CSV table of C-alpha atoms and ligand atoms in Angstrom, one decimal:
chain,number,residue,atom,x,y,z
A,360,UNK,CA,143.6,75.1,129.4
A,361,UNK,CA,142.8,78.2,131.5
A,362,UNK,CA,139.2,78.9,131.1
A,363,UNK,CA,138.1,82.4,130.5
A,364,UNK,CA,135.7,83.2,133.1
A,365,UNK,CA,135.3,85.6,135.8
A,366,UNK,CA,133.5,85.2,139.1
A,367,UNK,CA,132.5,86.6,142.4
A,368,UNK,CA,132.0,84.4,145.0
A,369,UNK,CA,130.5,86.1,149.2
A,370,UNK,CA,132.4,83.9,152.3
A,371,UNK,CA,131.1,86.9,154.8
A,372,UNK,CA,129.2,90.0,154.9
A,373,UNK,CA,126.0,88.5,153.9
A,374,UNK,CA,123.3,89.3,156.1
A,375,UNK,CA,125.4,90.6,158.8
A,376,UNK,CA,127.4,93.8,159.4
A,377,UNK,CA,131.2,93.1,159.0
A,378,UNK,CA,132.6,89.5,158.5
A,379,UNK,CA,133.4,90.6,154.9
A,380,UNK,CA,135.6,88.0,152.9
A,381,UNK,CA,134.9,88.2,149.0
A,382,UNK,CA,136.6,86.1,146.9
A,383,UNK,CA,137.4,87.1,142.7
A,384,UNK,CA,138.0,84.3,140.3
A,385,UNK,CA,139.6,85.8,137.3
A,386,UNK,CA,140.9,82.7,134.8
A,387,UNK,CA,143.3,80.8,137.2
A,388,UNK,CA,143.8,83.9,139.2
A,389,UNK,CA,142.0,83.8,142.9
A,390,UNK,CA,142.0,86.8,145.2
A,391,UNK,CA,140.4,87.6,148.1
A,392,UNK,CA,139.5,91.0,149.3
A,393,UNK,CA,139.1,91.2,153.2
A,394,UNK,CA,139.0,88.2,155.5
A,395,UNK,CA,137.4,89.8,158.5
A,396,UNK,CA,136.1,88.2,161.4
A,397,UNK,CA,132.4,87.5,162.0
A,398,UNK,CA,131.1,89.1,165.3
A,399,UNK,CA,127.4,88.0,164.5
A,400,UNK,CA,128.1,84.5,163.8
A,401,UNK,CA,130.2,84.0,166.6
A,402,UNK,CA,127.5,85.7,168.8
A,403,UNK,CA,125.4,82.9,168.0
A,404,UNK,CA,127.4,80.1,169.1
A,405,UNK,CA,130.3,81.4,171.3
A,406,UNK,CA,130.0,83.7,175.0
A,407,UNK,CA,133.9,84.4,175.9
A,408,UNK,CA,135.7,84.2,177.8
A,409,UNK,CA,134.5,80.8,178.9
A,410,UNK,CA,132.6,79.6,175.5
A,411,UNK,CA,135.0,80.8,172.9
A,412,UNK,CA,136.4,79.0,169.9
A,413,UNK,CA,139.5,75.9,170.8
A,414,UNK,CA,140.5,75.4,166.6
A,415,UNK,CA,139.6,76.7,163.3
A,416,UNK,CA,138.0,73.0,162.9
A,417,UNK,CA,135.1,75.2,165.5
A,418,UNK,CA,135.0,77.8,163.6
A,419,UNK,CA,134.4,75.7,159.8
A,420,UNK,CA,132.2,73.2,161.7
A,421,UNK,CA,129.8,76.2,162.4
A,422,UNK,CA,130.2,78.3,159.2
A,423,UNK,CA,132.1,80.7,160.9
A,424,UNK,CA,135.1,80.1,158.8
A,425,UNK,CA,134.8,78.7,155.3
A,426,UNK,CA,135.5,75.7,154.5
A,427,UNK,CA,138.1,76.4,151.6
A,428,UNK,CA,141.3,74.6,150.2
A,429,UNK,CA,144.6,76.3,149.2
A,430,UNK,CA,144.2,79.1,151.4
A,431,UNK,CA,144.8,78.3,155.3
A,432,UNK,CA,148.3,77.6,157.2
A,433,UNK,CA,146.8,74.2,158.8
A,434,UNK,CA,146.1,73.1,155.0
A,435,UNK,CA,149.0,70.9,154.2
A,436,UNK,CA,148.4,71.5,150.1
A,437,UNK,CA,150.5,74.7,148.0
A,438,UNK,CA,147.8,77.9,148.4
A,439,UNK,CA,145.6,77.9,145.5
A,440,UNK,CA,145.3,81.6,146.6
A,441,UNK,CA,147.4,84.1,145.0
A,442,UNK,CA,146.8,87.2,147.3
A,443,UNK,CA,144.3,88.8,150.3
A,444,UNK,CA,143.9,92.4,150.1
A,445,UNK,CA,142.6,94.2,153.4
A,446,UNK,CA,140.2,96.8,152.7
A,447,UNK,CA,140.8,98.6,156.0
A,448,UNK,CA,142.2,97.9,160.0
A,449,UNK,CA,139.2,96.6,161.8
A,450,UNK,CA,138.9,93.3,162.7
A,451,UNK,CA,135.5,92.6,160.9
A,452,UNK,CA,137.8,93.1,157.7
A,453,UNK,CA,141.5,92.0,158.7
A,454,UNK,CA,140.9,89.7,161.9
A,455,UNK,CA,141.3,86.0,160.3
A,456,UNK,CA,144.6,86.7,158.4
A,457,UNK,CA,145.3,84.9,161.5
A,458,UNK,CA,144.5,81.4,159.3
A,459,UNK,CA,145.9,82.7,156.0
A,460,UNK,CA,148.5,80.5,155.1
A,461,UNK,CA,151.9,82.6,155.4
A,462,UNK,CA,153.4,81.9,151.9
A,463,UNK,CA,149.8,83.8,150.7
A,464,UNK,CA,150.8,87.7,150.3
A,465,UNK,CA,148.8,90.0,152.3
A,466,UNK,CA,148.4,93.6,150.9
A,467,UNK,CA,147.0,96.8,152.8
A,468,UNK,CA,147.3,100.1,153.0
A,469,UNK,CA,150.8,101.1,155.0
A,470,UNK,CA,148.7,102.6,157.8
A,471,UNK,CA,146.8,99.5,158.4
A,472,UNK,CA,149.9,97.5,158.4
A,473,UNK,CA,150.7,100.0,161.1
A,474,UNK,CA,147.6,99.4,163.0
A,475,UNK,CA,147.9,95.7,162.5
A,476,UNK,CA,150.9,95.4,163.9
A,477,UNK,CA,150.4,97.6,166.8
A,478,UNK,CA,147.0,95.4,167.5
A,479,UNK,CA,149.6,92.5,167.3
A,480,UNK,CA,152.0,93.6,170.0
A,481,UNK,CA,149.6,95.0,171.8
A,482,UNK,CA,147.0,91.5,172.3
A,483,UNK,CA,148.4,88.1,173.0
A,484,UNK,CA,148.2,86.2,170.1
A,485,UNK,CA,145.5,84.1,170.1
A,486,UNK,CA,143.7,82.0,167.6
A,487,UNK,CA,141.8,84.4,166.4
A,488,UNK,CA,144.2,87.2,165.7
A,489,UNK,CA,147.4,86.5,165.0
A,490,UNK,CA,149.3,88.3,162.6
A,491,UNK,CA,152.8,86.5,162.9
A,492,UNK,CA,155.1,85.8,160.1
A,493,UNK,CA,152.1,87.3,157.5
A,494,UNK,CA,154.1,88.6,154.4
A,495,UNK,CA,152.3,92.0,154.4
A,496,UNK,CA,152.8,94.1,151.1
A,497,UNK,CA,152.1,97.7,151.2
A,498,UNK,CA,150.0,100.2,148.5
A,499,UNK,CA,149.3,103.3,148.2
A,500,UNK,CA,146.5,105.5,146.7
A,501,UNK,CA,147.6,106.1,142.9
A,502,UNK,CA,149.5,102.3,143.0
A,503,UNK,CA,148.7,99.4,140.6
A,504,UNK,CA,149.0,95.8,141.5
A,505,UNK,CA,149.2,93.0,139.3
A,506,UNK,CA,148.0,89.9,140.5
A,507,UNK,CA,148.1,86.8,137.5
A,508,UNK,CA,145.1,88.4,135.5
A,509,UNK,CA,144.2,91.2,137.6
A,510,UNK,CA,144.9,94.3,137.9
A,511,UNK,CA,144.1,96.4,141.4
A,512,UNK,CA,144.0,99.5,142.0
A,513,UNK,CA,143.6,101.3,146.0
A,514,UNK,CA,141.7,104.8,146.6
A,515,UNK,CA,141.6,106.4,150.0
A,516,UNK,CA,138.2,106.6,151.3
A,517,UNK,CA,137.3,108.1,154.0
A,518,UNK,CA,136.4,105.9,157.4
A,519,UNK,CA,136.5,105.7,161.2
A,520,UNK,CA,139.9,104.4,161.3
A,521,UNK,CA,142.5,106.0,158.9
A,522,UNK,CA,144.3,104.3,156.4
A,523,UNK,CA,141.0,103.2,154.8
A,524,UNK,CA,140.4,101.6,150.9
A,525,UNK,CA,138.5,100.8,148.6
A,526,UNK,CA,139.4,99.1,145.2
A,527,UNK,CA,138.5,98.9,141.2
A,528,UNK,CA,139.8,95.9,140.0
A,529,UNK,CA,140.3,95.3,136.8
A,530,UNK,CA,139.4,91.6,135.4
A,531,UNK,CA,139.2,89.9,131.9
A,532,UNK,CA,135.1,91.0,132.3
A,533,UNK,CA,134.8,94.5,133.3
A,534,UNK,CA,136.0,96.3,136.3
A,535,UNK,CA,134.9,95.3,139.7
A,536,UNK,CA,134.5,97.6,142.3
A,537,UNK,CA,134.8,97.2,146.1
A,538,UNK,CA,134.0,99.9,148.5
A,539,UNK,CA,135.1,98.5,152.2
A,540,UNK,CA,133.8,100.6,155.1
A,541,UNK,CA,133.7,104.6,153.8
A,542,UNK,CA,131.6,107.2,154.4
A,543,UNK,CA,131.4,110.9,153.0
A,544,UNK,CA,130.3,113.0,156.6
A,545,UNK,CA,134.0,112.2,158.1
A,546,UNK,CA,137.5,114.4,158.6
A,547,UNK,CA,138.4,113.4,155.2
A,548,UNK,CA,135.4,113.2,152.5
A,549,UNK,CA,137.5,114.5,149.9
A,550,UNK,CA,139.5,111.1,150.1
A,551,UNK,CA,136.0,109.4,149.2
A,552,UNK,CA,134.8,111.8,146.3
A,553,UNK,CA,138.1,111.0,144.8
A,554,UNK,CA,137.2,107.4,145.4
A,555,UNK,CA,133.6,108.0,143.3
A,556,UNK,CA,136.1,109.7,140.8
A,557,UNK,CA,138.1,107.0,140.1
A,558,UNK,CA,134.9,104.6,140.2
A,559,UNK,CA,132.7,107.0,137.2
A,560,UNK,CA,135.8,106.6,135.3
A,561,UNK,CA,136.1,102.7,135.5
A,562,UNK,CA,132.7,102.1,134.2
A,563,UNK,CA,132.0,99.2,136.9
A,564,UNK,CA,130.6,96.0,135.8
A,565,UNK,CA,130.0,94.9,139.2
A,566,UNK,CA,129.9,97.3,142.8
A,567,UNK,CA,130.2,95.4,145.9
A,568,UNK,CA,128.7,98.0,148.5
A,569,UNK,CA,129.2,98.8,151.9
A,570,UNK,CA,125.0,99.3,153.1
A,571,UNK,CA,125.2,99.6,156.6
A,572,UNK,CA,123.4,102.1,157.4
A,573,UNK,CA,119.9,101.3,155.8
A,574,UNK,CA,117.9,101.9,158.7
A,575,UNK,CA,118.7,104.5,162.0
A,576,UNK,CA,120.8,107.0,159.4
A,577,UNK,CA,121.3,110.6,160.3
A,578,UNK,CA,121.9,113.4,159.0
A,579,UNK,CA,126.0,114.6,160.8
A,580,UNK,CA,129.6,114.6,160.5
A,581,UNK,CA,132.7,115.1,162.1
A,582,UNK,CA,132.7,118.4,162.8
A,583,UNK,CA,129.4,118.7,164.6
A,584,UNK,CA,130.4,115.9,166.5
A,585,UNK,CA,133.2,118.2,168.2
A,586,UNK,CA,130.8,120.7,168.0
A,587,UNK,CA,128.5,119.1,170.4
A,588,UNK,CA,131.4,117.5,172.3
A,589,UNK,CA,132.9,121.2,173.0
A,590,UNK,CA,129.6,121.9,174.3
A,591,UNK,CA,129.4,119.5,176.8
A,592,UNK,CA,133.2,120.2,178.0
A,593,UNK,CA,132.4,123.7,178.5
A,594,UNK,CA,129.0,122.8,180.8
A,595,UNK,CA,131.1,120.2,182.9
A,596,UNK,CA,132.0,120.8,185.9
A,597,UNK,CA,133.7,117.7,187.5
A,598,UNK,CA,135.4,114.8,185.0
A,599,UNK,CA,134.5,114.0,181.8
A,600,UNK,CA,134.4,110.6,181.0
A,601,UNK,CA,134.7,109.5,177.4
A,602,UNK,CA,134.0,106.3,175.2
A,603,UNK,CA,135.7,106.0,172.2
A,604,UNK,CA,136.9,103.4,169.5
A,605,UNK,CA,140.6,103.3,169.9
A,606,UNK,CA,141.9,103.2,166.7
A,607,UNK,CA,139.5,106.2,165.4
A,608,UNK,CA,142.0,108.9,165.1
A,609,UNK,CA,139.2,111.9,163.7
A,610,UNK,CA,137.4,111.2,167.0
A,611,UNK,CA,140.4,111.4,169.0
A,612,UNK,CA,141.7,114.6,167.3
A,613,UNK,CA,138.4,115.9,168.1
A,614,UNK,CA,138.2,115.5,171.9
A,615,UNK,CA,142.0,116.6,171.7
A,616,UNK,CA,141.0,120.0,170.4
A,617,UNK,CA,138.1,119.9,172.8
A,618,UNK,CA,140.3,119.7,175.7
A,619,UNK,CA,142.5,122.3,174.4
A,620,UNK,CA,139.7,124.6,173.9
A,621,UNK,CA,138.4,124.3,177.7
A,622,UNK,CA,141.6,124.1,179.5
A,623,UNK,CA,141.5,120.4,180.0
A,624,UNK,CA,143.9,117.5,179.3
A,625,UNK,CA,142.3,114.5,177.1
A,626,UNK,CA,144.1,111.7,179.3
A,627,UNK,CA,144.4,108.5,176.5
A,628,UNK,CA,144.6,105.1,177.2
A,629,UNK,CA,147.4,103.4,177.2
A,630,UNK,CA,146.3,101.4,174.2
A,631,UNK,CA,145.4,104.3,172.4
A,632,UNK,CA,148.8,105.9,173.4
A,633,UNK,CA,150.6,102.6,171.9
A,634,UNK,CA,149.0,103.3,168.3
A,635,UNK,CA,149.4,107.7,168.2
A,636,UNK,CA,152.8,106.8,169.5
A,637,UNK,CA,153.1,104.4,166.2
A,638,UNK,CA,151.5,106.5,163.9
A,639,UNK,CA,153.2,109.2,164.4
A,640,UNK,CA,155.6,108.6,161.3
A,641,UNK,CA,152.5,108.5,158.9
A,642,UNK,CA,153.4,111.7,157.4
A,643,UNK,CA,149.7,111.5,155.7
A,644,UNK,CA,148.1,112.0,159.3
A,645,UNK,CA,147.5,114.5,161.9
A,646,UNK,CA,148.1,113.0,165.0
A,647,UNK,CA,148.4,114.4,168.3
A,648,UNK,CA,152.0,114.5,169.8
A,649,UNK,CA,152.3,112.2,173.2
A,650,UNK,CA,154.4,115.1,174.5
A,651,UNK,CA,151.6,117.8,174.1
A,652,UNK,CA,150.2,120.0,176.9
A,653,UNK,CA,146.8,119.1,176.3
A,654,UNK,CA,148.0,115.0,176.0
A,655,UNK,CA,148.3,112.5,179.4
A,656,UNK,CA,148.4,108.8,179.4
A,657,UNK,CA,146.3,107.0,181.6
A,658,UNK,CA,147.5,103.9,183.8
A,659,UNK,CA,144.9,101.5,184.6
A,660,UNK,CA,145.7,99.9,188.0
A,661,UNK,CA,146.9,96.6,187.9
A,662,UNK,CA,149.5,94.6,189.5
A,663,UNK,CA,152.1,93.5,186.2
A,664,UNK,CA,151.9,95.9,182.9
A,665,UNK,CA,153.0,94.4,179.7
A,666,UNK,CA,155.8,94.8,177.3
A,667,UNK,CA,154.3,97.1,175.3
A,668,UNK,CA,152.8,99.2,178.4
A,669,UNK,CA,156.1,99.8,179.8
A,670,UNK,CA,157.6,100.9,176.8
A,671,UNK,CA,155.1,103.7,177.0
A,672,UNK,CA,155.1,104.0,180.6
A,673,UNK,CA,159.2,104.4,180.5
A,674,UNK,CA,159.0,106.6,177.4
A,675,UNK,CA,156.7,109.4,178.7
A,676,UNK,CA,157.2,109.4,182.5
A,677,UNK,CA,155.7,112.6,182.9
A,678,UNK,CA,152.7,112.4,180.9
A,679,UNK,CA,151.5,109.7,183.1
A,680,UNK,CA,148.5,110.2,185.0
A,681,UNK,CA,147.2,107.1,187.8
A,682,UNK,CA,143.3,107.4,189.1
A,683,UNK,CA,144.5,108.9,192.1
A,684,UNK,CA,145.6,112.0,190.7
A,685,UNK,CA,142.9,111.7,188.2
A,686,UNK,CA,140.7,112.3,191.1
A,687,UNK,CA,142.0,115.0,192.7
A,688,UNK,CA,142.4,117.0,188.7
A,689,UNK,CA,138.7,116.5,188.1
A,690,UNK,CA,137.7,119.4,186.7
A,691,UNK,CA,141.1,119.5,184.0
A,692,UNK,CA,140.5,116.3,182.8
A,693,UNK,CA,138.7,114.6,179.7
A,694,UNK,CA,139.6,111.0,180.5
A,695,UNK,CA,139.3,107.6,177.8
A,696,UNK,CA,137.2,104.8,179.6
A,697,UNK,CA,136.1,102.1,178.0
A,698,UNK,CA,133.6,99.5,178.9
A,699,UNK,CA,136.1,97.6,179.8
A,700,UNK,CA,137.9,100.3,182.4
A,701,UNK,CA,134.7,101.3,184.3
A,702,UNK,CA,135.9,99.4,187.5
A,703,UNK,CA,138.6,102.3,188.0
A,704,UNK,CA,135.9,104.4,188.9
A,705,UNK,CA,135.8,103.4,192.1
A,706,UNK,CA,139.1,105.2,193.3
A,707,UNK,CA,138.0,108.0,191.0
A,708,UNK,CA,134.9,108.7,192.4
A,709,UNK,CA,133.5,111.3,189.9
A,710,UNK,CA,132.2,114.6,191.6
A,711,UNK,CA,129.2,115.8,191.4
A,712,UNK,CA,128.5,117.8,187.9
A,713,UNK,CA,130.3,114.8,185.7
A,714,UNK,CA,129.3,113.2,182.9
A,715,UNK,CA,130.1,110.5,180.6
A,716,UNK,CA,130.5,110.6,176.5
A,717,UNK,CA,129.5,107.5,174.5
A,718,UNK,CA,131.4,108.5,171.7
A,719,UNK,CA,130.7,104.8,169.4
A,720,UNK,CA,128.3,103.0,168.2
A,721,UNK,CA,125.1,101.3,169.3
A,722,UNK,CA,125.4,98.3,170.0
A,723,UNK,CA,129.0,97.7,169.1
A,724,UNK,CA,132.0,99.2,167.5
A,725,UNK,CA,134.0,97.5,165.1
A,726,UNK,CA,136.4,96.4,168.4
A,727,UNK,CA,134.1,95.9,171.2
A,728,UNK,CA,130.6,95.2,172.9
A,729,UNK,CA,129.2,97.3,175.4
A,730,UNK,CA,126.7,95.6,177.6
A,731,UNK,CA,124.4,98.6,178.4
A,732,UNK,CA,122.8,97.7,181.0
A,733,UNK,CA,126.2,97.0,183.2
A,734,UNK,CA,126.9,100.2,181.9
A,735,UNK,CA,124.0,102.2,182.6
A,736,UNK,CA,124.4,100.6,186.6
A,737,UNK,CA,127.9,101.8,186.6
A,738,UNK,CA,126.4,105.4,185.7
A,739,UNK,CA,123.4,105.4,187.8
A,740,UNK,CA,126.1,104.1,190.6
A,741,UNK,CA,128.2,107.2,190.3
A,742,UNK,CA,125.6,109.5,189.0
A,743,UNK,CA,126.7,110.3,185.7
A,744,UNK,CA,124.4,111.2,183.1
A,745,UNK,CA,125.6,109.6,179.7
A,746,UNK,CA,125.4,111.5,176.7
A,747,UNK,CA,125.7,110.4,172.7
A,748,UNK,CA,127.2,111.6,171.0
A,749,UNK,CA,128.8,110.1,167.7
A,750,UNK,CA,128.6,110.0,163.7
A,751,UNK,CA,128.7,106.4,161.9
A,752,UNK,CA,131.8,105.7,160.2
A,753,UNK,CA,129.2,104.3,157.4
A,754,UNK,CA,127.8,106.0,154.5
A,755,UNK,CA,123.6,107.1,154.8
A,756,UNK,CA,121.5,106.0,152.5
A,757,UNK,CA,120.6,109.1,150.3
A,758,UNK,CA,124.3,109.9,149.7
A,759,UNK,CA,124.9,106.1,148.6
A,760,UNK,CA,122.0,106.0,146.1
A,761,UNK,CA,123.2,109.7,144.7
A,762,UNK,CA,126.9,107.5,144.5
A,763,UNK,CA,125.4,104.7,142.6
A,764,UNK,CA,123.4,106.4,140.6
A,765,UNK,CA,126.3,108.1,139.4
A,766,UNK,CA,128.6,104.8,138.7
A,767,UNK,CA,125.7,103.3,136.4
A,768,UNK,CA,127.3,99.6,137.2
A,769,UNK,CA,125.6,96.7,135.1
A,770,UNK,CA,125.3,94.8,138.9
A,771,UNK,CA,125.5,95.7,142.3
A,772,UNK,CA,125.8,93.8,145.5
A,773,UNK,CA,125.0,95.3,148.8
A,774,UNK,CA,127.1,93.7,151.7
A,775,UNK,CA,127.9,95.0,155.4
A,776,UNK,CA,124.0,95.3,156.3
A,777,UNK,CA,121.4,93.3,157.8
A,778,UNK,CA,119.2,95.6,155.2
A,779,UNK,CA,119.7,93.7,152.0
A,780,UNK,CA,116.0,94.0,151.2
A,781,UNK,CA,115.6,97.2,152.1
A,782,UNK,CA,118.5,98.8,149.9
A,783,UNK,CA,117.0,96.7,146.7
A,784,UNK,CA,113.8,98.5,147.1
A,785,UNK,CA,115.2,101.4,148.0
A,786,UNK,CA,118.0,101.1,145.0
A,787,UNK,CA,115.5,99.8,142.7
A,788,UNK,CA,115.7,102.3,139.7
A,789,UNK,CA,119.6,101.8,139.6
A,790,UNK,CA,120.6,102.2,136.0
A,791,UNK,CA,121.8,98.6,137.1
A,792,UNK,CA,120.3,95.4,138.6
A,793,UNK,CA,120.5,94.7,142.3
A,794,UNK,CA,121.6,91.5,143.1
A,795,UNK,CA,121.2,90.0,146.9
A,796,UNK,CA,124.3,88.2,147.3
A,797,UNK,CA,124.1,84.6,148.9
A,798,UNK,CA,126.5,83.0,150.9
A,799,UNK,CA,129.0,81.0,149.0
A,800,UNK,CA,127.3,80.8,145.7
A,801,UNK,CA,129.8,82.1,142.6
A,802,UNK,CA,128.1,84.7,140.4
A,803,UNK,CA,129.7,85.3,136.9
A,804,UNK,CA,130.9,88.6,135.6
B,356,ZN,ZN1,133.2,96.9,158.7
B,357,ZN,ZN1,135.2,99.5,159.2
């Protein structure tokens, strides 16, 4: 006999920021929502690229991966799993698909399927991403999808990669609500109001909430961000050098139109050029055309490019620009560095009157570290004064209490934060009661 219960159960997110990987137990239904890898666990065990994890037996042995049956392609038995939805494209949500088993269908938004698979051909596979042979389904905002006893339904929200989600499910207890990653100070916060909408009119039983952001919020958005960025173009005299999460396409639209504006060219990276190049036939987004003025591609100098590189290197020949000539154009440039780049400076030597743009997050974006001290010697090196400037991709607190005040859910459960505490007390006249989630344990609907 099927039993008529409905549970939530936390396999990531708790405690930590990203990592998310809830699962929903609806009668014999089981679905997860996100199965993102845990940068802060691995942190504590692993230092790549010479500690990192051999087998997915590492990663369970340490509670880095659950120890689940029915759900993983090295588990011999049928998937007791009947779907993973992916809230979003970064890899704190979507990275350890790579263990789903491959008969287990995967839904996302089309735009993170995009993303995905760009990320896919554009990193050798390795154990912990690997997106081969996943049976990726695709939804829309305004789609239903029935799962056994559920019923989901995706809203746009807006976040710092596009194609972003959040979901009301409907279960044999109530709706259950889970926001992913958003935030209401992007390009897009119209995408998340219609979100809240959707959420007031579901009358939640539960919220599973993004809370990020509890401590270090400001007050910003989008627009000031190119603001500020425009400012700094227009006062720089040599190159501008710029840090910026590839896959964030309103950040990259910004320093596009800031190069336009000052008579510069915003030279991309190659990676970055890889995913514009494949997004470019999302009719739902602006993105900048490879074959703009204003748009170069930058080669990194190394001896053997890959597959993917030269189909970008053979496709736009002439928007190609090398750290030579990047050098010599100083003062027409806006170029993409990242962390990992800042050994090209030495052939670029930066003149006097440039500066650098960390445009991401302290201490890591949802991609990469930055070790700031290796970065601040490269600056001091080349004296380059860094600026920062950059808006969270998270919602602040004041605008998420005003949010769930407004939902009036019976429960909610912050995740994403190392803040837990701090958003109960803060939260703690919620129509609703604020539960603490805890790793693992199944609480019923
Ligand atoms: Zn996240
Ligand atoms: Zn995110």
């Amino acid at each position: 006999m099927v039993k008529n219960v409905t549970n939530i159960a936390f396999y990531g997110g708790v405690n930590e920021i990203g990592g998310n990987k809830l699962l929903l137990n609806d009668r014999d239904t089981k679905v997860f929502f996100d199965f993102g890898m845990s940068f802060g666990m691995k942190k504590l065990f692993y230092a790549p690229p010479f500690l990192s994890p051999k087998s997915a037996k590492s990663l369970q042995e340490l509670g880095i991966l659950p120890k689940l049956k029915g759900l993983y392609r090295f588990d011999e038995n049928t998937p007791e799993v009947d779907a993973v939805f992916v809230s979003h494209g970064h890899l704190d949500h979507s990275a350890y698909l790579s263990f789903i088993n491959r008969q287990i269908p995967v839904y996302c938004g089309e735009t993170t399927q995009t993303i995905l698979k760009s990320l896919g051909e554009m990193r050798r596979s390795d154990l912990e991403f690997d997106i081969e042979g996943i049976a990726f389904k695709s939804f829309r905002t305004g789609g239903k999808i029935r799962i056994g006893s559920l019923e989901v339904e995706p809203i746009h929200v807006d976040h710092s990669i596009p194609g972003a989600y959040g979901f009301v499910i409907h279960t044999s207890h109530g709706a259950v609500v889970y926001t992913g990653d958003f935030r209401v100070h992007g390009a897009k916060p119209q995408m998340t109001s219609d979100f809240v909408e959707a959420v007031k009119e579901a009358r939640p039983t539960v919220v599973v909430t993004e809370a990020t952001n509890m401590t270090g919020a400001s007050v910003s958005s989008e627009s000031e961000v190119e603001t500020k960025l425009n400012s700094i173009a227009a006062q720089t005299q040599g190159i501008m050098l710029a840090e910026f999460a590839y896959a964030d396409v309103d950040r990259l639209n910004s320093f596009y139109r800031v190069a336009k504006k000052n008579h510069r060219c915003l030279a991309v990276s190659l990676k970055q050029a890889y995913l514009i190049n494949a997004l470019r036939a999302d009719e739902g987004l602006r993105v900048p055309d490879l074959n703009d003025d204003n748009i170069l591609v930058f080669r990194k100098s190394k001896k053997r490019y890959d597959k993917w590189e030269n189909s970008i290197l053979q496709q736009y020949p002439d928007k190609i620009i090398d750290v030579f000539e990047a050098s010599k154009q100083q003062c027409k440039v806006i170029l993409a560095l990242s962390f990992y780049d800042l050994e090209e400076l030495v052939e670029i030597r930066p003149d006097a009157g440039s500066c650098y743009v960390l445009s991401a997050s302290e201490p890591f974006n949802e991609e990469m570290e930055i070790d700031f001290e290796k970065l601040t010697n490269w600056l001091g090196h080349y004296g380059l004064p860094q600026y920062h400037v950059h808006v969270s991709g998270h919602v602040m607190p004041l605008q998420l209490r005003s949010m769930l005040m407004q939902v009036r859910s019976q429960k909610v459960f912050p995740v994403h934060t190392e803040n837990s505490g701090l958003f109960a007390e803060f939260m703690r006249d919620l129509p609703g009661k604020i539960i603490i989630p805890e790793k693992q344990k199944e609480y019923e609907l």
